[in-house]
Amino acid sequence: MAFETSRLLGFGDCDPAGIAFFPGYMRLLVSVTEEMFAASGMPWPAMIRERRIGVPTVKLDVDFVAPAFHGDELDFRVSIARLGGSSADLRHRVAVGERTVWTARQVLVATSLESHRAIRWPDDVRAGLAAHLETNDARDPAA
């Protein structure tokens, strides 16, 4: 099941003409991803401070489809296309109403904040992420 949430496109996310500016979109993408983890029982502050687990983005591919404007409500839909041993392939769709404004493919990797190397997803984190898999066969069989 996809994770869904909304964000208002604020003044600071736009250029002087009131059109969304891509750095604002990236800030929103990070905040939505963080919210998805928290809603799945894995708040980033606890993962980072207590468990010393990071989730850096190692790949990000964004397609800008249509403009959005200051004051628009952006509807985010995030799903996981594939869940590997230490990685998660996220798919983002951002819309204003029925109109898609941008999509993104993002790869996150679980890392140790001590060694800065990839680690396997802990079982509880994996279970939280698995709730957002697009299909039941999107899990890596070696994971």
JSON list of C-alpha atoms in Angstrom, two decimals:
[
{"chain": "A", "resi": 1, "resn": "MET", "atom": "CA", "xyz": [0.00, 0.00, 0.00]},
{"chain": "A", "resi": 2, "resn": "ALA", "atom": "CA", "xyz": [1.40, 3.38, -0.98]},
{"chain": "A", "resi": 3, "resn": "PHE", "atom": "CA", "xyz": [2.04, 6.08, 1.59]},
{"chain": "A", "resi": 4, "resn": "GLU", "atom": "CA", "xyz": [0.05, 9.25, 0.89]},
{"chain": "A", "resi": 5, "resn": "THR", "atom": "CA", "xyz": [0.33, 12.74, 2.32]},
{"chain": "A", "resi": 6, "resn": "SER", "atom": "CA", "xyz": [-0.01, 16.36, 1.19]},
{"chain": "A", "resi": 7, "resn": "ARG", "atom": "CA", "xyz": [2.06, 19.52, 1.42]},
{"chain": "A", "resi": 8, "resn": "LEU", "atom": "CA", "xyz": [1.20, 23.13, 0.65]},
{"chain": "A", "resi": 9, "resn": "LEU", "atom": "CA", "xyz": [3.61, 24.68, -1.87]},
{"chain": "A", "resi": 10, "resn": "GLY", "atom": "CA", "xyz": [4.98, 27.62, 0.07]},
{"chain": "A", "resi": 11, "resn": "PHE", "atom": "CA", "xyz": [6.49, 30.94, -0.94]},
{"chain": "A", "resi": 12, "resn": "GLY", "atom": "CA", "xyz": [10.01, 29.67, -0.15]},
{"chain": "A", "resi": 13, "resn": "ASP", "atom": "CA", "xyz": [9.55, 26.75, -2.57]},
{"chain": "A", "resi": 14, "resn": "CYS", "atom": "CA", "xyz": [8.93, 29.02, -5.56]},
{"chain": "A", "resi": 15, "resn": "ASP", "atom": "CA", "xyz": [10.80, 31.37, -7.85]},
{"chain": "A", "resi": 16, "resn": "PRO", "atom": "CA", "xyz": [9.91, 35.09, -7.98]},
{"chain": "A", "resi": 17, "resn": "ALA", "atom": "CA", "xyz": [7.09, 34.35, -10.49]},
{"chain": "A", "resi": 18, "resn": "GLY", "atom": "CA", "xyz": [5.41, 32.00, -7.99]},
{"chain": "A", "resi": 19, "resn": "ILE", "atom": "CA", "xyz": [6.30, 28.84, -9.93]},
{"chain": "A", "resi": 20, "resn": "ALA", "atom": "CA", "xyz": [7.71, 25.87, -8.00]},
{"chain": "A", "resi": 21, "resn": "PHE", "atom": "CA", "xyz": [11.51, 25.80, -8.01]},
{"chain": "A", "resi": 22, "resn": "PHE", "atom": "CA", "xyz": [13.15, 22.36, -8.02]},
{"chain": "A", "resi": 23, "resn": "PRO", "atom": "CA", "xyz": [15.24, 22.78, -4.81]},
{"chain": "A", "resi": 24, "resn": "GLY", "atom": "CA", "xyz": [11.96, 23.30, -2.95]},
{"chain": "A", "resi": 25, "resn": "TYR", "atom": "CA", "xyz": [10.65, 20.06, -4.43]},
{"chain": "A", "resi": 26, "resn": "MET", "atom": "CA", "xyz": [13.72, 18.19, -3.17]},
{"chain": "A", "resi": 27, "resn": "ARG", "atom": "CA", "xyz": [13.23, 19.56, 0.35]},
{"chain": "A", "resi": 28, "resn": "LEU", "atom": "CA", "xyz": [9.61, 18.38, 0.20]},
{"chain": "A", "resi": 29, "resn": "LEU", "atom": "CA", "xyz": [10.67, 14.94, -1.12]},
{"chain": "A", "resi": 30, "resn": "VAL", "atom": "CA", "xyz": [12.98, 14.49, 1.89]},
{"chain": "A", "resi": 31, "resn": "SER", "atom": "CA", "xyz": [10.31, 15.63, 4.36]},
{"chain": "A", "resi": 32, "resn": "VAL", "atom": "CA", "xyz": [7.71, 13.26, 2.85]},
{"chain": "A", "resi": 33, "resn": "THR", "atom": "CA", "xyz": [10.18, 10.34, 2.91]},
{"chain": "A", "resi": 34, "resn": "GLU", "atom": "CA", "xyz": [10.97, 11.11, 6.56]},
{"chain": "A", "resi": 35, "resn": "GLU", "atom": "CA", "xyz": [7.23, 11.25, 7.34]},
{"chain": "A", "resi": 36, "resn": "MET", "atom": "CA", "xyz": [6.71, 7.87, 5.64]},
{"chain": "A", "resi": 37, "resn": "PHE", "atom": "CA", "xyz": [9.41, 6.29, 7.82]},
{"chain": "A", "resi": 38, "resn": "ALA", "atom": "CA", "xyz": [7.92, 7.85, 10.97]},
{"chain": "A", "resi": 39, "resn": "ALA", "atom": "CA", "xyz": [4.40, 6.69, 10.07]},
{"chain": "A", "resi": 40, "resn": "SER", "atom": "CA", "xyz": [5.81, 3.17, 9.64]},
{"chain": "A", "resi": 41, "resn": "GLY", "atom": "CA", "xyz": [7.27, 3.22, 13.16]},
{"chain": "A", "resi": 42, "resn": "MET", "atom": "CA", "xyz": [10.80, 4.21, 12.17]},
{"chain": "A", "resi": 43, "resn": "PRO", "atom": "CA", "xyz": [11.34, 7.89, 12.99]},
{"chain": "A", "resi": 44, "resn": "TRP", "atom": "CA", "xyz": [14.63, 9.12, 11.60]},
{"chain": "A", "resi": 45, "resn": "PRO", "atom": "CA", "xyz": [15.79, 10.88, 14.80]},
{"chain": "A", "resi": 46, "resn": "ALA", "atom": "CA", "xyz": [15.66, 7.54, 16.68]},
{"chain": "A", "resi": 47, "resn": "MET", "atom": "CA", "xyz": [17.23, 5.66, 13.79]},
{"chain": "A", "resi": 48, "resn": "ILE", "atom": "CA", "xyz": [20.06, 8.18, 13.58]},
{"chain": "A", "resi": 49, "resn": "ARG", "atom": "CA", "xyz": [20.71, 8.99, 17.25]},
{"chain": "A", "resi": 50, "resn": "GLU", "atom": "CA", "xyz": [19.86, 5.72, 18.98]},
{"chain": "A", "resi": 51, "resn": "ARG", "atom": "CA", "xyz": [20.41, 3.04, 16.36]},
{"chain": "A", "resi": 52, "resn": "ARG", "atom": "CA", "xyz": [23.10, 4.84, 14.34]},
{"chain": "A", "resi": 53, "resn": "ILE", "atom": "CA", "xyz": [21.41, 3.95, 11.04]},
{"chain": "A", "resi": 54, "resn": "GLY", "atom": "CA", "xyz": [21.45, 6.36, 8.11]},
{"chain": "A", "resi": 55, "resn": "VAL", "atom": "CA", "xyz": [19.32, 6.20, 4.96]},
{"chain": "A", "resi": 56, "resn": "PRO", "atom": "CA", "xyz": [21.18, 8.22, 2.33]},
{"chain": "A", "resi": 57, "resn": "THR", "atom": "CA", "xyz": [19.82, 8.66, -1.16]},
{"chain": "A", "resi": 58, "resn": "VAL", "atom": "CA", "xyz": [22.24, 6.99, -3.57]},
{"chain": "A", "resi": 59, "resn": "LYS", "atom": "CA", "xyz": [20.22, 7.56, -6.73]},
{"chain": "A", "resi": 60, "resn": "LEU", "atom": "CA", "xyz": [17.54, 10.09, -7.64]},
{"chain": "A", "resi": 61, "resn": "ASP", "atom": "CA", "xyz": [15.84, 10.46, -11.00]},
{"chain": "A", "resi": 62, "resn": "VAL", "atom": "CA", "xyz": [13.18, 13.17, -11.32]},
{"chain": "A", "resi": 63, "resn": "ASP", "atom": "CA", "xyz": [10.82, 13.95, -14.18]},
{"chain": "A", "resi": 64, "resn": "PHE", "atom": "CA", "xyz": [9.14, 17.35, -14.10]},
{"chain": "A", "resi": 65, "resn": "VAL", "atom": "CA", "xyz": [5.82, 17.03, -15.93]},
{"chain": "A", "resi": 66, "resn": "ALA", "atom": "CA", "xyz": [3.88, 20.25, -15.30]},
{"chain": "A", "resi": 67, "resn": "PRO", "atom": "CA", "xyz": [4.30, 23.43, -13.27]},
{"chain": "A", "resi": 68, "resn": "ALA", "atom": "CA", "xyz": [2.93, 23.92, -9.78]},
{"chain": "A", "resi": 69, "resn": "PHE", "atom": "CA", "xyz": [2.30, 27.32, -8.24]},
{"chain": "A", "resi": 70, "resn": "HIS", "atom": "CA", "xyz": [2.57, 29.04, -4.88]},
{"chain": "A", "resi": 71, "resn": "GLY", "atom": "CA", "xyz": [-0.38, 27.94, -2.75]},
{"chain": "A", "resi": 72, "resn": "ASP", "atom": "CA", "xyz": [-1.03, 24.65, -4.61]},
{"chain": "A", "resi": 73, "resn": "GLU", "atom": "CA", "xyz": [-1.66, 21.59, -2.48]},
{"chain": "A", "resi": 74, "resn": "LEU", "atom": "CA", "xyz": [0.74, 18.87, -3.57]},
{"chain": "A", "resi": 75, "resn": "ASP", "atom": "CA", "xyz": [-0.48, 15.30, -3.09]},
{"chain": "A", "resi": 76, "resn": "PHE", "atom": "CA", "xyz": [2.38, 12.84, -2.60]},
{"chain": "A", "resi": 77, "resn": "ARG", "atom": "CA", "xyz": [2.07, 9.12, -3.22]},
{"chain": "A", "resi": 78, "resn": "VAL", "atom": "CA", "xyz": [5.12, 7.04, -2.30]},
{"chain": "A", "resi": 79, "resn": "SER", "atom": "CA", "xyz": [5.50, 3.32, -2.88]},
{"chain": "A", "resi": 80, "resn": "ILE", "atom": "CA", "xyz": [8.38, 0.90, -2.84]},
{"chain": "A", "resi": 81, "resn": "ALA", "atom": "CA", "xyz": [9.09, -0.80, -6.14]},
{"chain": "A", "resi": 82, "resn": "ARG", "atom": "CA", "xyz": [11.77, -3.12, -4.72]},
{"chain": "A", "resi": 83, "resn": "LEU", "atom": "CA", "xyz": [13.07, -3.90, -1.26]},
{"chain": "A", "resi": 84, "resn": "GLY", "atom": "CA", "xyz": [16.58, -5.35, -1.22]},
{"chain": "A", "resi": 85, "resn": "GLY", "atom": "CA", "xyz": [18.83, -6.49, 1.59]},
{"chain": "A", "resi": 86, "resn": "SER", "atom": "CA", "xyz": [20.08, -2.97, 2.28]},
{"chain": "A", "resi": 87, "resn": "SER", "atom": "CA", "xyz": [18.30, -0.85, -0.35]},
{"chain": "A", "resi": 88, "resn": "ALA", "atom": "CA", "xyz": [14.81, 0.39, -1.10]},
{"chain": "A", "resi": 89, "resn": "ASP", "atom": "CA", "xyz": [13.65, 1.68, -4.49]},
{"chain": "A", "resi": 90, "resn": "LEU", "atom": "CA", "xyz": [11.00, 4.33, -3.89]},
{"chain": "A", "resi": 91, "resn": "ARG", "atom": "CA", "xyz": [8.57, 5.72, -6.46]},
{"chain": "A", "resi": 92, "resn": "HIS", "atom": "CA", "xyz": [7.12, 9.17, -5.87]},
{"chain": "A", "resi": 93, "resn": "ARG", "atom": "CA", "xyz": [4.16, 10.69, -7.69]},
{"chain": "A", "resi": 94, "resn": "VAL", "atom": "CA", "xyz": [3.30, 14.29, -6.92]},
{"chain": "A", "resi": 95, "resn": "ALA", "atom": "CA", "xyz": [0.04, 15.77, -8.17]},
{"chain": "A", "resi": 96, "resn": "VAL", "atom": "CA", "xyz": [-2.14, 18.82, -7.88]},
{"chain": "A", "resi": 97, "resn": "GLY", "atom": "CA", "xyz": [-5.59, 17.32, -8.00]},
{"chain": "A", "resi": 98, "resn": "GLU", "atom": "CA", "xyz": [-5.54, 14.79, -10.82]},
{"chain": "A", "resi": 99, "resn": "ARG", "atom": "CA", "xyz": [-2.64, 16.52, -12.63]},
{"chain": "A", "resi": 100, "resn": "THR", "atom": "CA", "xyz": [0.80, 14.95, -12.14]},
{"chain": "A", "resi": 101, "resn": "VAL", "atom": "CA", "xyz": [3.41, 17.65, -11.67]},
{"chain": "A", "resi": 102, "resn": "TRP", "atom": "CA", "xyz": [6.47, 15.47, -11.08]},
{"chain": "A", "resi": 103, "resn": "THR", "atom": "CA", "xyz": [7.59, 11.93, -10.45]},
{"chain": "A", "resi": 104, "resn": "ALA", "atom": "CA", "xyz": [10.77, 10.56, -8.95]},
{"chain": "A", "resi": 105, "resn": "ARG", "atom": "CA", "xyz": [12.63, 7.30, -8.57]},
{"chain": "A", "resi": 106, "resn": "GLN", "atom": "CA", "xyz": [14.79, 7.27, -5.46]},
{"chain": "A", "resi": 107, "resn": "VAL", "atom": "CA", "xyz": [17.10, 4.60, -4.08]},
{"chain": "A", "resi": 108, "resn": "LEU", "atom": "CA", "xyz": [17.83, 4.64, -0.35]},
{"chain": "A", "resi": 109, "resn": "VAL", "atom": "CA", "xyz": [20.46, 2.47, 1.32]},
{"chain": "A", "resi": 110, "resn": "ALA", "atom": "CA", "xyz": [20.64, 1.54, 5.01]},
{"chain": "A", "resi": 111, "resn": "THR", "atom": "CA", "xyz": [24.08, 2.46, 6.32]},
{"chain": "A", "resi": 112, "resn": "SER", "atom": "CA", "xyz": [25.95, 2.24, 9.59]},
{"chain": "A", "resi": 113, "resn": "LEU", "atom": "CA", "xyz": [26.74, 5.73, 10.83]},
{"chain": "A", "resi": 114, "resn": "GLU", "atom": "CA", "xyz": [29.84, 4.25, 12.46]},
{"chain": "A", "resi": 115, "resn": "SER", "atom": "CA", "xyz": [31.42, 2.60, 9.39]},
{"chain": "A", "resi": 116, "resn": "HIS", "atom": "CA", "xyz": [29.52, 4.53, 6.67]},
{"chain": "A", "resi": 117, "resn": "ARG", "atom": "CA", "xyz": [28.99, 1.23, 4.86]},
{"chain": "A", "resi": 118, "resn": "ALA", "atom": "CA", "xyz": [25.79, -0.45, 3.75]},
{"chain": "A", "resi": 119, "resn": "ILE", "atom": "CA", "xyz": [24.08, -2.71, 6.28]},
{"chain": "A", "resi": 120, "resn": "ARG", "atom": "CA", "xyz": [21.07, -5.02, 6.06]},
{"chain": "A", "resi": 121, "resn": "TRP", "atom": "CA", "xyz": [17.76, -3.46, 6.97]},
{"chain": "A", "resi": 122, "resn": "PRO", "atom": "CA", "xyz": [16.94, -4.41, 10.57]},
{"chain": "A", "resi": 123, "resn": "ASP", "atom": "CA", "xyz": [13.91, -6.72, 10.68]},
{"chain": "A", "resi": 124, "resn": "ASP", "atom": "CA", "xyz": [11.56, -4.08, 12.14]},
{"chain": "A", "resi": 125, "resn": "VAL", "atom": "CA", "xyz": [12.60, -1.46, 9.57]},
{"chain": "A", "resi": 126, "resn": "ARG", "atom": "CA", "xyz": [12.24, -4.00, 6.75]},
{"chain": "A", "resi": 127, "resn": "ALA", "atom": "CA", "xyz": [8.73, -4.86, 7.98]},
{"chain": "A", "resi": 128, "resn": "GLY", "atom": "CA", "xyz": [7.75, -1.19, 8.06]},
{"chain": "A", "resi": 129, "resn": "LEU", "atom": "CA", "xyz": [9.03, -0.63, 4.54]},
{"chain": "A", "resi": 130, "resn": "ALA", "atom": "CA", "xyz": [7.42, -3.83, 3.25]},
{"chain": "A", "resi": 131, "resn": "ALA", "atom": "CA", "xyz": [4.01, -2.33, 4.06]},
{"chain": "A", "resi": 132, "resn": "HIS", "atom": "CA", "xyz": [4.57, 0.07, 1.14]},
{"chain": "A", "resi": 133, "resn": "LEU", "atom": "CA", "xyz": [5.64, -2.49, -1.49]},
{"chain": "A", "resi": 134, "resn": "GLU", "atom": "CA", "xyz": [3.88, -2.07, -4.83]},
{"chain": "A", "resi": 135, "resn": "THR", "atom": "CA", "xyz": [3.52, -5.85, -5.24]},
{"chain": "A", "resi": 136, "resn": "ASN", "atom": "CA", "xyz": [4.17, -8.90, -3.11]},
{"chain": "A", "resi": 137, "resn": "ASP", "atom": "CA", "xyz": [6.96, -10.06, -5.44]},
{"chain": "A", "resi": 138, "resn": "ALA", "atom": "CA", "xyz": [8.93, -6.79, -5.18]},
{"chain": "A", "resi": 139, "resn": "ARG", "atom": "CA", "xyz": [11.05, -8.18, -2.36]},
{"chain": "A", "resi": 140, "resn": "ASP", "atom": "CA", "xyz": [14.55, -9.31, -3.24]},
{"chain": "A", "resi": 141, "resn": "PRO", "atom": "CA", "xyz": [14.62, -13.12, -2.85]},
{"chain": "A", "resi": 142, "resn": "ALA", "atom": "CA", "xyz": [18.17, -12.90, -1.46]},
{"chain": "A", "resi": 143, "resn": "ALA", "atom": "CA", "xyz": [17.09, -10.35, 1.17]}
]
